[in-house]
Tab-separated table of C-alpha atoms in Angstrom:
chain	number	residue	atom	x	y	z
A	1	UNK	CA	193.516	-112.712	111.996
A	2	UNK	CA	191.205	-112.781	108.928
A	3	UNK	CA	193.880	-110.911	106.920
A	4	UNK	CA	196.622	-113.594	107.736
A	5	UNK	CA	193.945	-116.416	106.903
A	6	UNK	CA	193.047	-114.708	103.372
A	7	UNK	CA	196.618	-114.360	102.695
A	8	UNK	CA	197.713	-117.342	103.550
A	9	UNK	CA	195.078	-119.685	102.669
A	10	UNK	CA	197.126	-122.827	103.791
A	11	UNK	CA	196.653	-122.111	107.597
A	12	UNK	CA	193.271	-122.334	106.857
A	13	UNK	CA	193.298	-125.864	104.897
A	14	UNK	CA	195.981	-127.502	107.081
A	15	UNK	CA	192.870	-126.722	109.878
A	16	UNK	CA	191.573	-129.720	107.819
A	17	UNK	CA	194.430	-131.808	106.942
A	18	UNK	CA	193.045	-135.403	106.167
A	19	UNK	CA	196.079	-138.122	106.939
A	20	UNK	CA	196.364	-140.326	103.560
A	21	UNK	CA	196.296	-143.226	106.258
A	22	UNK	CA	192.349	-142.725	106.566
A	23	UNK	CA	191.636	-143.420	103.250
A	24	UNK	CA	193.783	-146.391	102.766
A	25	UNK	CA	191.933	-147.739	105.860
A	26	UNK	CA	188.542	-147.472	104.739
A	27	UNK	CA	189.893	-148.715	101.127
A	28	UNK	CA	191.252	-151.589	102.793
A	29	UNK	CA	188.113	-152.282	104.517
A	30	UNK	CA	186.124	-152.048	101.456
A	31	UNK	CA	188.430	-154.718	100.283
A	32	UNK	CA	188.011	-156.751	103.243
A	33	UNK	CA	184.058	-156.533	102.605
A	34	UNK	CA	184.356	-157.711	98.596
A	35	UNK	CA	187.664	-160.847	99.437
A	36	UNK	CA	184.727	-163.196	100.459
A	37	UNK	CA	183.369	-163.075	97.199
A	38	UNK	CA	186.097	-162.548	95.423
A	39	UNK	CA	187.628	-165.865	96.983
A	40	UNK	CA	184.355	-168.092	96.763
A	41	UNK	CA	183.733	-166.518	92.729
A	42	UNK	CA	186.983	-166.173	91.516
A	43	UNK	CA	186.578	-166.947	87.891
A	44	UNK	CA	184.459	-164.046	88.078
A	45	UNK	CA	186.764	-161.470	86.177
A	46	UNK	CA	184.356	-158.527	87.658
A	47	UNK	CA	185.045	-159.290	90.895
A	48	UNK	CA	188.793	-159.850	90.607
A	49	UNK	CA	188.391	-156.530	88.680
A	50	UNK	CA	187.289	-154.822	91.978
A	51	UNK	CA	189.689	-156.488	93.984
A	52	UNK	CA	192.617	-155.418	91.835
A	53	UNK	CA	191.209	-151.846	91.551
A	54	UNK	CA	190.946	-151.384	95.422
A	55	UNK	CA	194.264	-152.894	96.075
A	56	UNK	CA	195.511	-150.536	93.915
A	57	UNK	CA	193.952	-147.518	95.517
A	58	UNK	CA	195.129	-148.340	99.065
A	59	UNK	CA	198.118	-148.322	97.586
A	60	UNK	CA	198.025	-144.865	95.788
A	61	UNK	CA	197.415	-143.690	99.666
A	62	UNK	CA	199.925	-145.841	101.001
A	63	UNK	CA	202.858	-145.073	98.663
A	64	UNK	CA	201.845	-141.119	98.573
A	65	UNK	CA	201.957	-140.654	102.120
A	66	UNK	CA	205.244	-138.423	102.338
A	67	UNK	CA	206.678	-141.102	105.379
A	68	UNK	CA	206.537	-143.630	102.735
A	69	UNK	CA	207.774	-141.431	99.907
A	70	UNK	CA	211.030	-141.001	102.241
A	71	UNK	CA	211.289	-144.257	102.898
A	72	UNK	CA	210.862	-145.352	99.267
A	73	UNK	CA	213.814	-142.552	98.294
A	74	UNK	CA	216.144	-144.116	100.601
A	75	UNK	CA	215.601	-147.438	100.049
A	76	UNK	CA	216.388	-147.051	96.077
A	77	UNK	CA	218.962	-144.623	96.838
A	78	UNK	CA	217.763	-142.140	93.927
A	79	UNK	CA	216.070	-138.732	95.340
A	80	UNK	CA	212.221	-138.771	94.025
A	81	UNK	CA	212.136	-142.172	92.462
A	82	UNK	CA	209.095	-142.321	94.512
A	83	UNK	CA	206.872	-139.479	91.685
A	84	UNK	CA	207.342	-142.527	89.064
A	85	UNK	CA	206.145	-145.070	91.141
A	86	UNK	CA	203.358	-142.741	92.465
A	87	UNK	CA	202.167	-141.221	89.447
A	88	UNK	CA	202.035	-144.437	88.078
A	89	UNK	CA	200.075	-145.976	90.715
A	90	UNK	CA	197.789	-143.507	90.040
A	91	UNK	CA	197.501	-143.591	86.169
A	92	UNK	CA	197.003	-147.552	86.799
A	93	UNK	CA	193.893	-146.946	89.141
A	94	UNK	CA	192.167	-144.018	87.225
A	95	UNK	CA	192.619	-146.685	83.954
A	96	UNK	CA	191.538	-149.789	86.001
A	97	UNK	CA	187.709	-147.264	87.090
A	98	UNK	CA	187.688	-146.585	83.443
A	99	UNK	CA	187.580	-150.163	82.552
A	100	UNK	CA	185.793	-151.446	85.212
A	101	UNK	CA	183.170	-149.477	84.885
A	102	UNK	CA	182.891	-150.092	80.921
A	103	UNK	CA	183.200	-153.628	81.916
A	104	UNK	CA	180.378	-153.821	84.875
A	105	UNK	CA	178.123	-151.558	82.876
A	106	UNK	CA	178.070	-153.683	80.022
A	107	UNK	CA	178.720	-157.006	81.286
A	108	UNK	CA	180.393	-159.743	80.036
A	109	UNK	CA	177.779	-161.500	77.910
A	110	UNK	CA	177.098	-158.225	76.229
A	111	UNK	CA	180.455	-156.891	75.170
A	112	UNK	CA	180.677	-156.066	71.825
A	113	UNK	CA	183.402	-155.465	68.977
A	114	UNK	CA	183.455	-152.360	69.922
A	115	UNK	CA	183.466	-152.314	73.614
A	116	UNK	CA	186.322	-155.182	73.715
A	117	UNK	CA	188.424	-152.096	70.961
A	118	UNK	CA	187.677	-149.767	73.401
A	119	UNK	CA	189.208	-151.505	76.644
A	120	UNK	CA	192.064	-152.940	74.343
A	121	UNK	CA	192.918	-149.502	73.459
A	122	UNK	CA	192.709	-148.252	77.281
A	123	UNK	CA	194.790	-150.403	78.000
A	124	UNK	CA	197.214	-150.071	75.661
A	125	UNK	CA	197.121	-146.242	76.199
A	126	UNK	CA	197.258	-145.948	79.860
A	127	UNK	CA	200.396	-148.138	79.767
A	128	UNK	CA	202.043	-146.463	77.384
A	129	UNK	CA	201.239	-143.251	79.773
A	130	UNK	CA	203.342	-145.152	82.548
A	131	UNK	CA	205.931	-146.594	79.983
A	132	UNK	CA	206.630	-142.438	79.119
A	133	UNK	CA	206.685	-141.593	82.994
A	134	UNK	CA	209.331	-143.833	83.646
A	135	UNK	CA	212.152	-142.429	80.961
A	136	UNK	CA	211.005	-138.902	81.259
A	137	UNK	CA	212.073	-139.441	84.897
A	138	UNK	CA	215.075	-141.132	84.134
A	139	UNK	CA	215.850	-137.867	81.341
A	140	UNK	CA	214.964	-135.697	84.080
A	141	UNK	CA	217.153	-133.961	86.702
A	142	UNK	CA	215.510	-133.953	89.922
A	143	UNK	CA	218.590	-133.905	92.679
A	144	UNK	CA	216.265	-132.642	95.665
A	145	UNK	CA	213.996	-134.607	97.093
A	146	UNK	CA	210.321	-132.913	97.689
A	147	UNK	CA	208.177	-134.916	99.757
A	148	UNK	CA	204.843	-133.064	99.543
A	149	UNK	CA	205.384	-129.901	96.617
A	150	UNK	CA	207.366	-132.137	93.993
A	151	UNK	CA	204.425	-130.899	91.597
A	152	UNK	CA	205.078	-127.414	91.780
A	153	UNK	CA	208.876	-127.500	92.788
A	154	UNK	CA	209.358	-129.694	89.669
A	155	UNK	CA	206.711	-127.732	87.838
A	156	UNK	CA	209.506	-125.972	84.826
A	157	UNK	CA	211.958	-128.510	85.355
A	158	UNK	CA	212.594	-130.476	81.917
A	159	UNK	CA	210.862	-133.611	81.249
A	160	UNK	CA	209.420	-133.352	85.233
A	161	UNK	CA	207.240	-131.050	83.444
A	162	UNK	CA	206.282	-132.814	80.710
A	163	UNK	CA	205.823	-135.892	83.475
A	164	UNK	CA	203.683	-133.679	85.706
A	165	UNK	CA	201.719	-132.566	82.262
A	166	UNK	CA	201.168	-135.981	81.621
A	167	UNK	CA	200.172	-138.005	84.844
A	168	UNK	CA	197.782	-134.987	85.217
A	169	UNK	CA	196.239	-135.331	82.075
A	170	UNK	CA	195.969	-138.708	81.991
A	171	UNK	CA	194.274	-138.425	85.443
A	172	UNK	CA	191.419	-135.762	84.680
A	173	UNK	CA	190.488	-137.065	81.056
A	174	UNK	CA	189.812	-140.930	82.947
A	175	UNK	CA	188.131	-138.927	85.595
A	176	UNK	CA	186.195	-137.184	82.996
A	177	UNK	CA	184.711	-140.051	81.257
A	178	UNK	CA	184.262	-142.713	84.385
A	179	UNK	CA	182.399	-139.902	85.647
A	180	UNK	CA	180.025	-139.179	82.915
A	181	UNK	CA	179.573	-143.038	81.997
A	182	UNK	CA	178.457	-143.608	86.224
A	183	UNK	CA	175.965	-140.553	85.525
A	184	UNK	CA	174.470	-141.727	82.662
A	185	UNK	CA	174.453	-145.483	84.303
A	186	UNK	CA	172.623	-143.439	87.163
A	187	UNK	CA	170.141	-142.222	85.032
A	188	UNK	CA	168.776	-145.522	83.584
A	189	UNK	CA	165.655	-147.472	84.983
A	190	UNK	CA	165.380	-150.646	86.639
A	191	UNK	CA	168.637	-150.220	88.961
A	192	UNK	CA	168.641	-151.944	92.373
A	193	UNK	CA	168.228	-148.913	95.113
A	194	UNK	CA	171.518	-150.380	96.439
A	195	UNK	CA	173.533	-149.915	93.524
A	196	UNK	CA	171.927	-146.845	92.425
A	197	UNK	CA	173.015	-145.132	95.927
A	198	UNK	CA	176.454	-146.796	95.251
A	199	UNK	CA	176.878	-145.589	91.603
A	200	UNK	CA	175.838	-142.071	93.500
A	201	UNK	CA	178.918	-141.662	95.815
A	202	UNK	CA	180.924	-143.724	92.804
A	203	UNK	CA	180.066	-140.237	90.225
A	204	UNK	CA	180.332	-138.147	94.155
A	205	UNK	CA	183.632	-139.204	94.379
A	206	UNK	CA	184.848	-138.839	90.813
A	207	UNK	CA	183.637	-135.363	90.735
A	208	UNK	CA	185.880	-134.566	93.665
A	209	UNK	CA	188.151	-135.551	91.701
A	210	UNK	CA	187.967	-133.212	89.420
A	211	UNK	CA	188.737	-130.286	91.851
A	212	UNK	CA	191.822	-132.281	92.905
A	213	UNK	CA	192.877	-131.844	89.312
A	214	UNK	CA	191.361	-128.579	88.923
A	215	UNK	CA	194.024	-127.731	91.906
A	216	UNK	CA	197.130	-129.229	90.816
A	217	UNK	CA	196.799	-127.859	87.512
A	218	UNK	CA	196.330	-124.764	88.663
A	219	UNK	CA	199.201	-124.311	90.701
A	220	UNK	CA	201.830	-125.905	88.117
A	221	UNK	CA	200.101	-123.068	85.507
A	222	UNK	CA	200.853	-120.642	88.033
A	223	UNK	CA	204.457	-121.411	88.481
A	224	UNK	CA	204.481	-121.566	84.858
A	225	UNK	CA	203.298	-117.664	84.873
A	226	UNK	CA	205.734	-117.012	87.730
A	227	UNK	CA	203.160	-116.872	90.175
A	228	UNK	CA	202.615	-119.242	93.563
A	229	UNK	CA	199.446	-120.879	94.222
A	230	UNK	CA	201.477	-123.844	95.942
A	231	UNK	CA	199.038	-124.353	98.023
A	232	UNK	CA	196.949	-125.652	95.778
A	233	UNK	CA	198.590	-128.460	95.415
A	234	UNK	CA	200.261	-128.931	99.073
A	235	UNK	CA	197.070	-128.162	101.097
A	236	UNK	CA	194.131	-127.898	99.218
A	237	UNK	CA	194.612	-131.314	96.611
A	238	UNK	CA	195.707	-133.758	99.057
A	239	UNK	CA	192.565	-133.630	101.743
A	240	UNK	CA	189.896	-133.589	98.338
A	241	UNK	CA	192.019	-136.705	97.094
A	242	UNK	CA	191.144	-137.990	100.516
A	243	UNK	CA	187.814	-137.615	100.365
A	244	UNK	CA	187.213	-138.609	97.053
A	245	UNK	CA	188.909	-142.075	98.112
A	246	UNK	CA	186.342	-142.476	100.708
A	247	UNK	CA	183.473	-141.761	98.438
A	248	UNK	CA	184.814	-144.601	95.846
A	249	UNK	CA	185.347	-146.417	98.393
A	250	UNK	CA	182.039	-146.756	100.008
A	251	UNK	CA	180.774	-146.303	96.975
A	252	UNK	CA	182.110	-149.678	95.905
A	253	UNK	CA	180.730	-150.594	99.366
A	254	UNK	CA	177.556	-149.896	99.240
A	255	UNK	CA	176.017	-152.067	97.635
A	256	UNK	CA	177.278	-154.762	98.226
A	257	UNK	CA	177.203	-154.453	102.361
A	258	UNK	CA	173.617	-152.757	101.683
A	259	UNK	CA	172.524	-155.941	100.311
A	260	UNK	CA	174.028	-158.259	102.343
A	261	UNK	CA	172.496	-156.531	105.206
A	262	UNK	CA	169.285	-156.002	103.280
A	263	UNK	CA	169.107	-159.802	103.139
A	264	UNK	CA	170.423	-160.461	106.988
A	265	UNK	CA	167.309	-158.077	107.862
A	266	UNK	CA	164.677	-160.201	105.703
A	267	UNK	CA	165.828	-163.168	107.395
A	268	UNK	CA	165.661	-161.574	111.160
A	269	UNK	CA	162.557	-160.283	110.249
A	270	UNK	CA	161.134	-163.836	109.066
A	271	UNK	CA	162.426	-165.933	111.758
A	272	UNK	CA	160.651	-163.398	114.199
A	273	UNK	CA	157.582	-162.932	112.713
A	274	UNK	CA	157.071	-167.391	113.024
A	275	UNK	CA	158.081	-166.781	117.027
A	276	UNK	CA	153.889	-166.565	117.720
A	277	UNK	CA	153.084	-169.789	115.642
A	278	UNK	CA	156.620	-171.650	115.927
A	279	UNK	CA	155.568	-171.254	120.263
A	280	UNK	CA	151.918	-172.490	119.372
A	281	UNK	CA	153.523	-175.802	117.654
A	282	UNK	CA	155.965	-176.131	120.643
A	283	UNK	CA	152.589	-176.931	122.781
A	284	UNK	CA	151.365	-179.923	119.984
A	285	UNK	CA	154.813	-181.633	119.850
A	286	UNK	CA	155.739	-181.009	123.135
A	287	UNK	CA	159.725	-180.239	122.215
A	288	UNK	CA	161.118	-177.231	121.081
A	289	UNK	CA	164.615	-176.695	118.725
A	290	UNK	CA	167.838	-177.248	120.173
A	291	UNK	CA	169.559	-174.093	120.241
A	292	UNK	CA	172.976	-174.444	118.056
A	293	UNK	CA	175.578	-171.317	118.930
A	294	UNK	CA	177.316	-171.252	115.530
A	295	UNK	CA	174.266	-172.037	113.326
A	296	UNK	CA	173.341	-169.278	110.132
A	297	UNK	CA	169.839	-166.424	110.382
A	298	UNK	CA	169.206	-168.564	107.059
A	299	UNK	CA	169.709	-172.089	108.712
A	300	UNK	CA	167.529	-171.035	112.180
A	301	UNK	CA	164.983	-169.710	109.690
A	302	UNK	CA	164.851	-173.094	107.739
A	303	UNK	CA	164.779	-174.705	110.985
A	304	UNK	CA	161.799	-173.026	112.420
A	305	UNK	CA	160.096	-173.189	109.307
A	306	UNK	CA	160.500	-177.204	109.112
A	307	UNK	CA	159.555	-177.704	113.055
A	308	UNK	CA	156.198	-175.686	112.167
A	309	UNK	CA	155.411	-177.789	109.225
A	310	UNK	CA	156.102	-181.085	110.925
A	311	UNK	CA	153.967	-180.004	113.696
A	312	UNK	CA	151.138	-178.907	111.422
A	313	UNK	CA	151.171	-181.798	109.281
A	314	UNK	CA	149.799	-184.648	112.341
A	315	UNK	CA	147.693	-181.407	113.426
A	316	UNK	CA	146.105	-181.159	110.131
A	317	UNK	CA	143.413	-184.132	110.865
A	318	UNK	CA	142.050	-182.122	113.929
A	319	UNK	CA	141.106	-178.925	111.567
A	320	UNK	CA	137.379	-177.781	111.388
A	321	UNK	CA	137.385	-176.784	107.613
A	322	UNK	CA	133.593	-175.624	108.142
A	323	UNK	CA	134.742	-173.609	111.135
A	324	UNK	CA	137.730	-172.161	108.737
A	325	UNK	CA	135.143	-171.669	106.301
A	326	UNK	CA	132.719	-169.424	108.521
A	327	UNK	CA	135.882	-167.800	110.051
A	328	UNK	CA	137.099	-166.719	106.417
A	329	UNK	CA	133.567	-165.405	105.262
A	330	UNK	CA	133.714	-163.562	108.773
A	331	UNK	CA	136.630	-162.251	107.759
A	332	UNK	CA	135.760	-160.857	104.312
A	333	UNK	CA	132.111	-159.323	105.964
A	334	UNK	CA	134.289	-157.639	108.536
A	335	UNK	CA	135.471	-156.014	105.808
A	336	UNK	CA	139.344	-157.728	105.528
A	337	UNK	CA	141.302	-158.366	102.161
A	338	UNK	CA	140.608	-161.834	101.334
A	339	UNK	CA	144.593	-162.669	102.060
A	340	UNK	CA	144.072	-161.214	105.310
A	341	UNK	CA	141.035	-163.087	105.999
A	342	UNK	CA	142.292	-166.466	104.849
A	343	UNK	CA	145.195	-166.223	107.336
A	344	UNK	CA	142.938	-165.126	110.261
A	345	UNK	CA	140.349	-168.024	109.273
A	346	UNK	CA	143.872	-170.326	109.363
A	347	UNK	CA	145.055	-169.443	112.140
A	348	UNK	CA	141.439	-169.526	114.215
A	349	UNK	CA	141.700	-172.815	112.765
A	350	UNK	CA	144.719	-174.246	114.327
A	351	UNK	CA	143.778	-172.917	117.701
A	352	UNK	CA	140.865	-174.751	117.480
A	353	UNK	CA	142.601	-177.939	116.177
A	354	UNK	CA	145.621	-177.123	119.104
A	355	UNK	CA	142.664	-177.211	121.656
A	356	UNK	CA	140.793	-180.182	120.369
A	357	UNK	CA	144.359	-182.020	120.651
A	358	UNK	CA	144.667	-180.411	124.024
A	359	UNK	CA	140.941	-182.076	125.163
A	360	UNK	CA	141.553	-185.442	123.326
A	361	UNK	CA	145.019	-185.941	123.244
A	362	UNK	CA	144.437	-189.508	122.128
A	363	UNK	CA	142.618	-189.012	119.367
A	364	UNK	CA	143.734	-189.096	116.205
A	365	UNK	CA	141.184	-187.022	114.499
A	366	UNK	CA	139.077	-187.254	111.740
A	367	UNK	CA	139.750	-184.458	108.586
A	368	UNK	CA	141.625	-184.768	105.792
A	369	UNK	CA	142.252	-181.005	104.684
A	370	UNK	CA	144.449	-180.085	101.776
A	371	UNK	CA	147.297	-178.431	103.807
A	372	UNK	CA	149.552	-177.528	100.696
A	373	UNK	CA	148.079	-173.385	101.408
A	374	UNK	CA	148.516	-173.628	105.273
A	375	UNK	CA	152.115	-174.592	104.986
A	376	UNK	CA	152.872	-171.961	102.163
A	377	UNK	CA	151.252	-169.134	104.481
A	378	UNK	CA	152.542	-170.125	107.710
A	379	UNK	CA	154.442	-166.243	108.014
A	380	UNK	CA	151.074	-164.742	107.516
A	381	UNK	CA	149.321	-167.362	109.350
A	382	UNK	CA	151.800	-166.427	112.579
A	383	UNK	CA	151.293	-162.554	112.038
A	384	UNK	CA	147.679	-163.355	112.315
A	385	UNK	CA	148.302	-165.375	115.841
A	386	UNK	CA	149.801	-161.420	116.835
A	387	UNK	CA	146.256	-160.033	116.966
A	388	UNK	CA	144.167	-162.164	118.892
A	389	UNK	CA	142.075	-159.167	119.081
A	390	UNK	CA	141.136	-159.566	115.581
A	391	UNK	CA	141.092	-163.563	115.851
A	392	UNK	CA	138.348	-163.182	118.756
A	393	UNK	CA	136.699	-161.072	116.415
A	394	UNK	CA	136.628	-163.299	113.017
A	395	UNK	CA	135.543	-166.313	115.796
A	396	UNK	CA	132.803	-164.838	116.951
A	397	UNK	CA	131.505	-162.647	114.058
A	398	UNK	CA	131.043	-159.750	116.059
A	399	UNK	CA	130.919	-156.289	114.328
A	400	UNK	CA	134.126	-154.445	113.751
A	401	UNK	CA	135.100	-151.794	116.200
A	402	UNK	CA	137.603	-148.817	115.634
A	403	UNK	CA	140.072	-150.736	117.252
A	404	UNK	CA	139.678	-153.648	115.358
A	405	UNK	CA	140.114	-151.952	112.082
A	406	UNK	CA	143.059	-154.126	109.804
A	407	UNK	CA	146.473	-153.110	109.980
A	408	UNK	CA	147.767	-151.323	106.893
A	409	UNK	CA	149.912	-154.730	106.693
C-alpha cells in the first residue's frame, strides 16, 4: 500500500479533496459580514474596494468549480471558453489585493504622486494581462474540453501555452508583492491587535498561494520536459487554492467581526457590571425599566446609565459627605488605591443616603454635594456595591484581613 501511495501521489491528495463550494461559502459570508458597512458608507471607496474584491473571489470558486466550467462550455457552445473567463477572474482578483492593499495601507489622504502612478499602472497592466488572454484563446486551438487538467493538457499547445505562461505569471508576481507589502504592514507599530491578527492570515493566505503557483508551474515545466507531474496541478493546487481562500477570507474577516464583537463585549460587560447599583436605585424610585424586546446592548446600556443618574440626582441631598470623607481616608489607611477608595467611600455613601431615605421617606434632606464625580464613576461605584465585604470594612475602619485584601481590579 505505501508503494501505490508514493507512486501515485494523487490517491493520497484526493484523501483531502477540498470542494471549491467551501470557499466560496465562507467568501460569501465574509461578504455578508462587510455589506452593512459597505451599504451605510458607501462613498467610502475602501470599503466598496473590499466588497468588489470578495465578490470577485467567490466568483473565482464559483466559475472554477468543474460543474460550472461544463455548464459555462455548453452554454457558449465553444469547448474551454470557460479558461478565459477563469483565468481572468483570477488575474482581476490577484490585481484588485494588489491595489487594495496599496490603497488601505496608505490611505486615501496620504496617497502620493507616486502611489496614485503606481495603481494607475496596475491597472493598466493587469488589464492588458486579460485583454492578451482573451485573443491568445481565440488564436488558440483547444477542441477538447478539460474540466480539471486544462493546465497541463493545454500545457505545449500554441498560444494555450503562452496563456497558461501568462495567467500564471501574472498570478505569482501579484502574490509576490501583496504578500511582502502585508508583511512589512505586519511589522509596523501601533496596529490594532484586530487587524494585526487579520493582516496575519491576509500574508498566511498569500503565502499559500505561492505553493499553488509553485504547483502549477511545476507541472506545465514538466510536460514541457516530457515528464508528468499532473498531479500537481489536478490534486495538489486546487485544495491549497482552497485554503488560501479561507485564510483571505477570514483574514478580511477578522477584524472587522473581532471588533464588532470586541465592542458588543464592552457593552455586555458595562450594562452588567451597573446590575448591583442600577437594583440599589430601583429601591429609591420605586420603578424599574420597562423591558423593550428589540432595543440595542448600546441603547439598554444608555438606559441603565440614565435611570441611575436620575435616581442619584434627588438622592444626592441625603449624602453624608463627612461620612464619605472618613470612609475614603479608611479606604486609603486600609491600604486601597485612592480610585479604589473613592468608589468604596461612594458607594458606603449612597447606602447610607438609600437608608436615611428608607427611615425618613418624607424628608427631603439637607446636603448639597457636588455630584458631577459620583455620576462619572457610577461603573466603579457599582463594582464597589459587589464587595460588601470590603464596604463593611471601609464603614467600620476595621483592620484589613487576608480576605479583605483589594482585588487586582
Amino acid at each position: 500500500m505505501t508503494t501505490t501511495v508514493a507512486a501515485d501521489p494523487s490517491a493520497l491528495l484526493s484523501d483531502f479533496y477540498i470542494s471549491f463550494w467551501i470557499p466560496a461559502a465562507v467568501l460569501a459570508a465574509a461578504l455578508a459580514i462587510k455589506l452593512p458597512s459597505i451599504i451605510r458608507l458607501w462613498r467610502d471607496p475602501l470599503l466598496r474596494a473590499v466588497g468588489g474584491l470578495l465578490l470577485l473571489a467567490c466568483a473565482v470558486f464559483v466559475f472554477c468549480s468543474p460543474s460550472t466550467i461544463a455548464r459555462v462550455n455548453r452554454l457558449a457552445g465553444v469547448p474551454n471558453i470557460s479558461a478565459p473567463w477563469c483565468y481572468s477572474l483570477l488575474t482581476a482578483f490577484c490585481g484588485s489585493c494588489l491595489l487594495l492593499i496599496i490603497a488601505w495601507r496608505n490611505g486615501l489622504s496620504d496617497r502620493n504622486a507616486a502611489t496614485r502612478r503606481a495603481m494607475r499602472w496596475l491597472i493598466s497592466v493587469y488589464s492588458g494581462v486579460i485583454v492578451a488572454l482573451w485573443v491568445l484563446f481565440a488564436l488558440a486551438d483547444a477542441p477538447v474540453e478539460r474540466l480539471r487538467d486544462l493546465d497541463t493538457y493545454y500545457a505545449t499547445t500554441p498560444f494555450m501555452r503562452e496563456e497558461i505562461v501568462l495567467y500564471l505569471l501574472a498570478h505569482t508576481v501579484a502574490v509576490l508583492i501583496t504578500s511582502r507589502l502585508i508583511w512589512n504592514w505586519v511589522r509596523t507599530d501601533g496596529l490594532d491587535a484586530w487587524l494585526r491578527w487579520g493582516l496575519k492570515l491576509l500574508g498566511a493566505g498569500y503565502v499559500v498561494n505561492l505553493v499553488f503557483d509553485g504547483a502549477k508551474i511545476t507541472a506545465v515545466v514538466a510536460r514541457w520536459t516530457g515528464n508528468d507531474l499532473d498531479w500537481l496541478s489536478t490534486d495538489l493546487a486546487p485544495p491549497v487554492a482552497a485554503v488560501s481562500a479561507i485564510l483571505i477570507a477570514v483574514g478580511f474577516i477578522l477584524p472587522h467581526a473581532g471588533q464588532y464583537l470586541h465592542d458588543r463585549w464592552r457593552v455586555r460587560l458595562a450594562h452588567r457590571e451597573l446590575r448591583p447599583l442600577y437594583l440599589l436605585m430601583r429601591t429609591v424610585s420605586g420603578n424599574r425599566l420597562p423591558y423593550v424586546l428589540r432595543a440595542t446592548p448600546e441603547l439598554r446600556l444608555v438606559r441603565r446609565e440614565t435611570f441611575i443618574r436620575d435616581a442619584l440626582l434627588p438622592l444626592a441631598r441625603h449624602l453624608d459627605e463627612d461620612q464619605r470623607q472618613r470612609a475614603y481616608d479608611r479606604g486609603l489607611a486600609l491600604g486601597f488605591s485612592p480610585e479604589r477608595s473613592r468608589a468604596l467611600a461612594a458607594a458606603v455613601a449612597i447606602q447610607d443616603a438609600v437608608e436615611a431615605r428608607r427611615r425618613a421617606p418624607d424628608a427631603e434632606g439637607t446636603g448639597d454635594p457636588d455630584t458631577t464625580e459620583l455620576l462619572r464613576e457610577i461603573r466603579a461605584v457599582s463594582r464597589a456595591l459587589r464587595r460588601p465585604d470590603l464596604l463593611q470594612t471601609v464603614r467600620d475602619g476595621t483592620a484589613e484581613s487576608p480576605s479583605m485584601a483589594p482585588s487586582p481590579r
